[in-house]
Short mmCIF file of C-alpha atoms in Angstrom, two decimals:
data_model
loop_
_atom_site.label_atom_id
_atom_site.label_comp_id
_atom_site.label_asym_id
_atom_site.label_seq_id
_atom_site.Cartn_x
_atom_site.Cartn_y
_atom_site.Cartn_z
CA UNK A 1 51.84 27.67 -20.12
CA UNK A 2 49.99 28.93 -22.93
CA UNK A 3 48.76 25.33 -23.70
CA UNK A 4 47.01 24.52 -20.23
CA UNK A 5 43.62 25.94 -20.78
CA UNK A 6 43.70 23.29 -23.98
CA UNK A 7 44.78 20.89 -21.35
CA UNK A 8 42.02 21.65 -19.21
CA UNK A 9 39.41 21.19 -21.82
CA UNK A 10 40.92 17.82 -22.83
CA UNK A 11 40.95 16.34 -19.45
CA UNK A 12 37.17 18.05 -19.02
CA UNK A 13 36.05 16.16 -22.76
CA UNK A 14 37.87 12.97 -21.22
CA UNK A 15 36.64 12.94 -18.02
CA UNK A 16 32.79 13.43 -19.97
CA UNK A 17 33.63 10.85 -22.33
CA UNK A 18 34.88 8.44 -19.64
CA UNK A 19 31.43 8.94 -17.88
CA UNK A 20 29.51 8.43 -20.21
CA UNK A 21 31.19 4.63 -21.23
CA UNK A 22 31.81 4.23 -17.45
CA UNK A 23 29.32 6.28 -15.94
CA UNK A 24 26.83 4.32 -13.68
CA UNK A 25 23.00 4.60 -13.22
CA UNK A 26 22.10 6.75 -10.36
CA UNK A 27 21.43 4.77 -7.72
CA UNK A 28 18.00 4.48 -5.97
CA UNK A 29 16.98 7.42 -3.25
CA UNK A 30 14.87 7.09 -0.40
CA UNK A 31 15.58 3.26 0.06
CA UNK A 32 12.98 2.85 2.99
CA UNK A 33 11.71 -0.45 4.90
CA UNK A 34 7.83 -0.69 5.30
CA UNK A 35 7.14 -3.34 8.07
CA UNK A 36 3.21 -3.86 9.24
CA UNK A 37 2.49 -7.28 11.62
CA UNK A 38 5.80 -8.89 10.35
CA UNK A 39 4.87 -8.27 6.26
CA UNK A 40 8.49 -6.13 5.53
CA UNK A 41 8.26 -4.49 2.06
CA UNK A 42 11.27 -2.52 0.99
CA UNK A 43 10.23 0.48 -1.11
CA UNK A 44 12.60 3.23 -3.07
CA UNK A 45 12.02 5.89 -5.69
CA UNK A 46 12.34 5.28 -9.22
CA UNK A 47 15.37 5.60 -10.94
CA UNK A 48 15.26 7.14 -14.49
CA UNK A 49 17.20 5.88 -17.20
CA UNK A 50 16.68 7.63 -21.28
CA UNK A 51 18.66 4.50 -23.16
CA UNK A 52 16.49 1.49 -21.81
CA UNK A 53 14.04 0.18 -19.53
CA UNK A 54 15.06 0.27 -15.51
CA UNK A 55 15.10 -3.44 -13.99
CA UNK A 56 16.16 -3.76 -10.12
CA UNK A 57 17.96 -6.73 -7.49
CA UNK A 58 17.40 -6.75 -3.88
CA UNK A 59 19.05 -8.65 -1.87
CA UNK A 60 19.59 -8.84 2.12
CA UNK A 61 22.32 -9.95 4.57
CA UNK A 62 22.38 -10.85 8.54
CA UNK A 63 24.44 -7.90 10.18
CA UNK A 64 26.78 -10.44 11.91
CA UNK A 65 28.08 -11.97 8.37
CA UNK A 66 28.20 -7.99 7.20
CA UNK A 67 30.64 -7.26 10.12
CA UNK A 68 31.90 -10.64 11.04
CA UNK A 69 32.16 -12.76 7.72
CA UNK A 70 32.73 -9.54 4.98
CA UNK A 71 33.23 -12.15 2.47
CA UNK A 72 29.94 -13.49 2.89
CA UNK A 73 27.62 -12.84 -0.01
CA UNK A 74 23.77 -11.12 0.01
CA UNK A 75 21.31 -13.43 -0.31
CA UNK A 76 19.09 -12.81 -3.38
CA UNK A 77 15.70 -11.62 -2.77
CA UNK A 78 13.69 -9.64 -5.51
CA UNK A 79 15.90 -10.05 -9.06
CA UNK A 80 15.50 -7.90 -12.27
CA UNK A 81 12.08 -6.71 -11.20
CA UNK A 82 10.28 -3.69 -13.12
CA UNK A 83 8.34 -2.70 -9.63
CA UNK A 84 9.86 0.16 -6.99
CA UNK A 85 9.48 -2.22 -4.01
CA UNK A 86 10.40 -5.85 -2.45
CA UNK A 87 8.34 -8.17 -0.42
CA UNK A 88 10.66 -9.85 1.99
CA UNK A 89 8.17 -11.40 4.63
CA UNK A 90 9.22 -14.93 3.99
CA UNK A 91 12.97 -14.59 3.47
CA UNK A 92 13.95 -12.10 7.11
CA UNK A 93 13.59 -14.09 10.61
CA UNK A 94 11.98 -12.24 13.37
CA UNK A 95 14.47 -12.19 15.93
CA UNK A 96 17.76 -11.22 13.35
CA UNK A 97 19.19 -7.51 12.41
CA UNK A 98 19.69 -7.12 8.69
CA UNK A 99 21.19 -5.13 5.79
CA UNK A 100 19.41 -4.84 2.76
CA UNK A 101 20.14 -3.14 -0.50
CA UNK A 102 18.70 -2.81 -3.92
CA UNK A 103 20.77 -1.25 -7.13
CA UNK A 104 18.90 -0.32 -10.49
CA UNK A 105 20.52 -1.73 -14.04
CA UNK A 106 19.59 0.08 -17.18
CA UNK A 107 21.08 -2.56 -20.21
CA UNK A 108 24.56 -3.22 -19.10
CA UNK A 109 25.10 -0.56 -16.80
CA UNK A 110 24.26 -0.84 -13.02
CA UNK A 111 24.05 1.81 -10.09
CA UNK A 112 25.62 1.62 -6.78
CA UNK A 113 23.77 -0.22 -4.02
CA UNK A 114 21.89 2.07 -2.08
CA UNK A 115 21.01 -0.12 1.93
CA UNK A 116 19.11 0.21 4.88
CA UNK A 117 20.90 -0.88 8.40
CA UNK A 118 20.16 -2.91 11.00
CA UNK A 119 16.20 -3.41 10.29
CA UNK A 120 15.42 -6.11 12.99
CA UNK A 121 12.03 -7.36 12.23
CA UNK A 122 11.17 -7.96 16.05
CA UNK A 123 11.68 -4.70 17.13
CA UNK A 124 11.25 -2.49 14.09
CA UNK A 125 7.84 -3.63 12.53
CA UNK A 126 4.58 -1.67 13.45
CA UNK A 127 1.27 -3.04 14.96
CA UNK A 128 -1.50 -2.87 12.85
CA UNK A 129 -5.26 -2.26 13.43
CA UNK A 130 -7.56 -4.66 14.06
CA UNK A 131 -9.09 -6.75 11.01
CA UNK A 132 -12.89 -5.97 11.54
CA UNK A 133 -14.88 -4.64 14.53
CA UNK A 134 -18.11 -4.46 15.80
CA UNK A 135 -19.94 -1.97 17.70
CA UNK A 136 -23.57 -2.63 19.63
CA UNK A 137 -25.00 0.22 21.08
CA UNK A 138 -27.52 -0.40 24.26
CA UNK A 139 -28.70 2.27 26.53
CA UNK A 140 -25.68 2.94 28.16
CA UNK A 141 -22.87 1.06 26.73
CA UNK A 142 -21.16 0.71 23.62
CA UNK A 143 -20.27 -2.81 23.01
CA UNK A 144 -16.99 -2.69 20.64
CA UNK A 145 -15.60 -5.86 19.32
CA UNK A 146 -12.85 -6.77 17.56
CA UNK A 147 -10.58 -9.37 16.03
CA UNK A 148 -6.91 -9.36 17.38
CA UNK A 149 -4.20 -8.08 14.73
CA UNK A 150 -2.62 -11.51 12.55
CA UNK A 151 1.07 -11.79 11.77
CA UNK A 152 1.05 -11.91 7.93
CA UNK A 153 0.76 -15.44 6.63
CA UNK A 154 0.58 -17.02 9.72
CA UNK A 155 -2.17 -17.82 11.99
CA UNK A 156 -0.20 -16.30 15.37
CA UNK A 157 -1.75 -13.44 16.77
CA UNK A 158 0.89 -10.11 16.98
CA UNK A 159 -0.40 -10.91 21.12
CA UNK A 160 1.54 -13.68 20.78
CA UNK A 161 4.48 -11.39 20.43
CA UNK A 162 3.96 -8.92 22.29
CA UNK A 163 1.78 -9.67 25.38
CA UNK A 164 2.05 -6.48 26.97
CA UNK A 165 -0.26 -5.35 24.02
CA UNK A 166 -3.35 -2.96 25.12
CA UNK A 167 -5.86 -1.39 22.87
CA UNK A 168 -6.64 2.46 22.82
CA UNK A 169 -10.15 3.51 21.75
CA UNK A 170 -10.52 7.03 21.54
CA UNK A 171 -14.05 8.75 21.02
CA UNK A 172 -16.19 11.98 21.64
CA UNK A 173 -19.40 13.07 21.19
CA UNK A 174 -20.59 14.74 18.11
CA UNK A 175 -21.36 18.05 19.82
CA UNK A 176 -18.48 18.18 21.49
CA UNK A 177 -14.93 16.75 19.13
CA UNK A 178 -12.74 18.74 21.24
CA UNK A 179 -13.39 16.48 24.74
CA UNK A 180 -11.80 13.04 23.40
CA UNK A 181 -12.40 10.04 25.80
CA UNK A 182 -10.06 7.06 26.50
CA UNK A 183 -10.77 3.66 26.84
CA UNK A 184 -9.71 -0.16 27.42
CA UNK A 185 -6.15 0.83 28.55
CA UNK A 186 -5.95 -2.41 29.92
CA UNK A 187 -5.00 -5.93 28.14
CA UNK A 188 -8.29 -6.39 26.73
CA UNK A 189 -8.65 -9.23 24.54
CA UNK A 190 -11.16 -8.40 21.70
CA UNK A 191 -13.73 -6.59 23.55
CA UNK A 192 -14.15 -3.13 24.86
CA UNK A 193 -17.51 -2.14 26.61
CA UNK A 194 -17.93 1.64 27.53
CA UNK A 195 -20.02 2.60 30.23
CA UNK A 196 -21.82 5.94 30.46
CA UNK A 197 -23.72 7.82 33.35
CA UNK A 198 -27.67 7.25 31.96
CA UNK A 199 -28.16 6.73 28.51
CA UNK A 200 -26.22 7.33 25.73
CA UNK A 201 -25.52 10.98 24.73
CA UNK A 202 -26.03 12.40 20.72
CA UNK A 203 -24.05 9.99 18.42
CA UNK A 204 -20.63 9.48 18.15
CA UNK A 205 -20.27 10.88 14.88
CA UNK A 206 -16.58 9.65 14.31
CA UNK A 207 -16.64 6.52 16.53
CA UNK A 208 -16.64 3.92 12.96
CA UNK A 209 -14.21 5.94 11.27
CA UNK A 210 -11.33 5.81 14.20
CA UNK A 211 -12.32 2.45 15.25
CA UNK A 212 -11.24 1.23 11.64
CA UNK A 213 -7.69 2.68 12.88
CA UNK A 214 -7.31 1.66 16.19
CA UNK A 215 -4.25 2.80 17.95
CA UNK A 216 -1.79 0.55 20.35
#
């Protein structure tokens, strides 16, 4: 009896001792998917390791062969790279859920894989603004065009995927930011023109800087 607090400290200096030879490198945190007109970049926070340099290995898997064919392997994306984040555009398909992981190594030793579920390019990647725009102003119109959003390498327009897809121009008058307008609601294809009563009232102070952001 007398001998179980040295017990205790001998299985607490083994179980340290066994960590530190077997330990593993923390694994990444906040493993997210960044996905703009079909470009999908994985991104995570760095892992730190105080015996060596940190390298890391992506790699990505359909979610059928992760449920259906478990022995199925991830296909390699990003290997041994120095960089928090993984450009996997040209590896995912558009229409097909995925799994994707990434693990950090630190010499010998490697972390746990830390994934993201069921990222479906088609459905999950965002719309983004339009390349370049132009606005013309005449007495009583604005004139606003623009060219239509591109999937990344590739010369398909993100219309071409989604053909429901309207654009949103908001805008107010300098004197008054509080009364925002709305136009082009409809399935306007690179062209907005916004009419006014008479001529144009005082500038639109922030009409550039939320065109350059327009939202869909």
């Amino acid at each position: 009896i007398q001998n179980y607090p040295v017990l205790r400290r001998w299985v607490s200096i083994f179980l340290f001792s066994a960590n530190t030879v077997f330990g593993q490198v923390p694994k990444p945190q906040n493993v997210k998917i960044h996905s703009v007109n079909f470009k999908h970049v994985l991104q995570w926070d760095p892992v730190v390791c105080r015996k060596g340099n940190i390298s890391y290995s992506v790699g990505y898997q359909s979610s059928y062969s992760h449920f259906y064919e478990k022995d199925e392997p991830f296909e390699k994306s990003c290997t041994n790279i120095n960089t928090t984040q993984c450009d996997l555009s040209n590896a995912l398909a558009d229409e097909i859920s995925y799994w994707l992981h990434v693990r950090a190594k630190c010499k010998s030793r490697t972390s746990k894989w830390a994934a993201v579920e069921d990222f479906q390019p088609f459905r999950d990647t965002l719309i983004g603004p339009p390349p370049n725009f132009n606005v013309k102003v005449k007495l009583d119109m604005l004139d606003v065009l623009f060219a239509e959003p591109m999937k990344e390498n590739s010369q398909r327009t993100m219309r071409s995927y989604y053909t429901s897809m309207a654009f949103k121009i908001s805008y107010w008058k300098n004197t008054d930011p509080k009364k925002v307008c709305v136009a082009c609601l409809e399935n306007t294809k690179g062209a907005c023109f916004i009419q006014f009563q008479g001529q144009l009232p005082h500038l639109f102070a922030h009409l550039s800087r939320y065109l350059s952001r327009l939202v869909f």
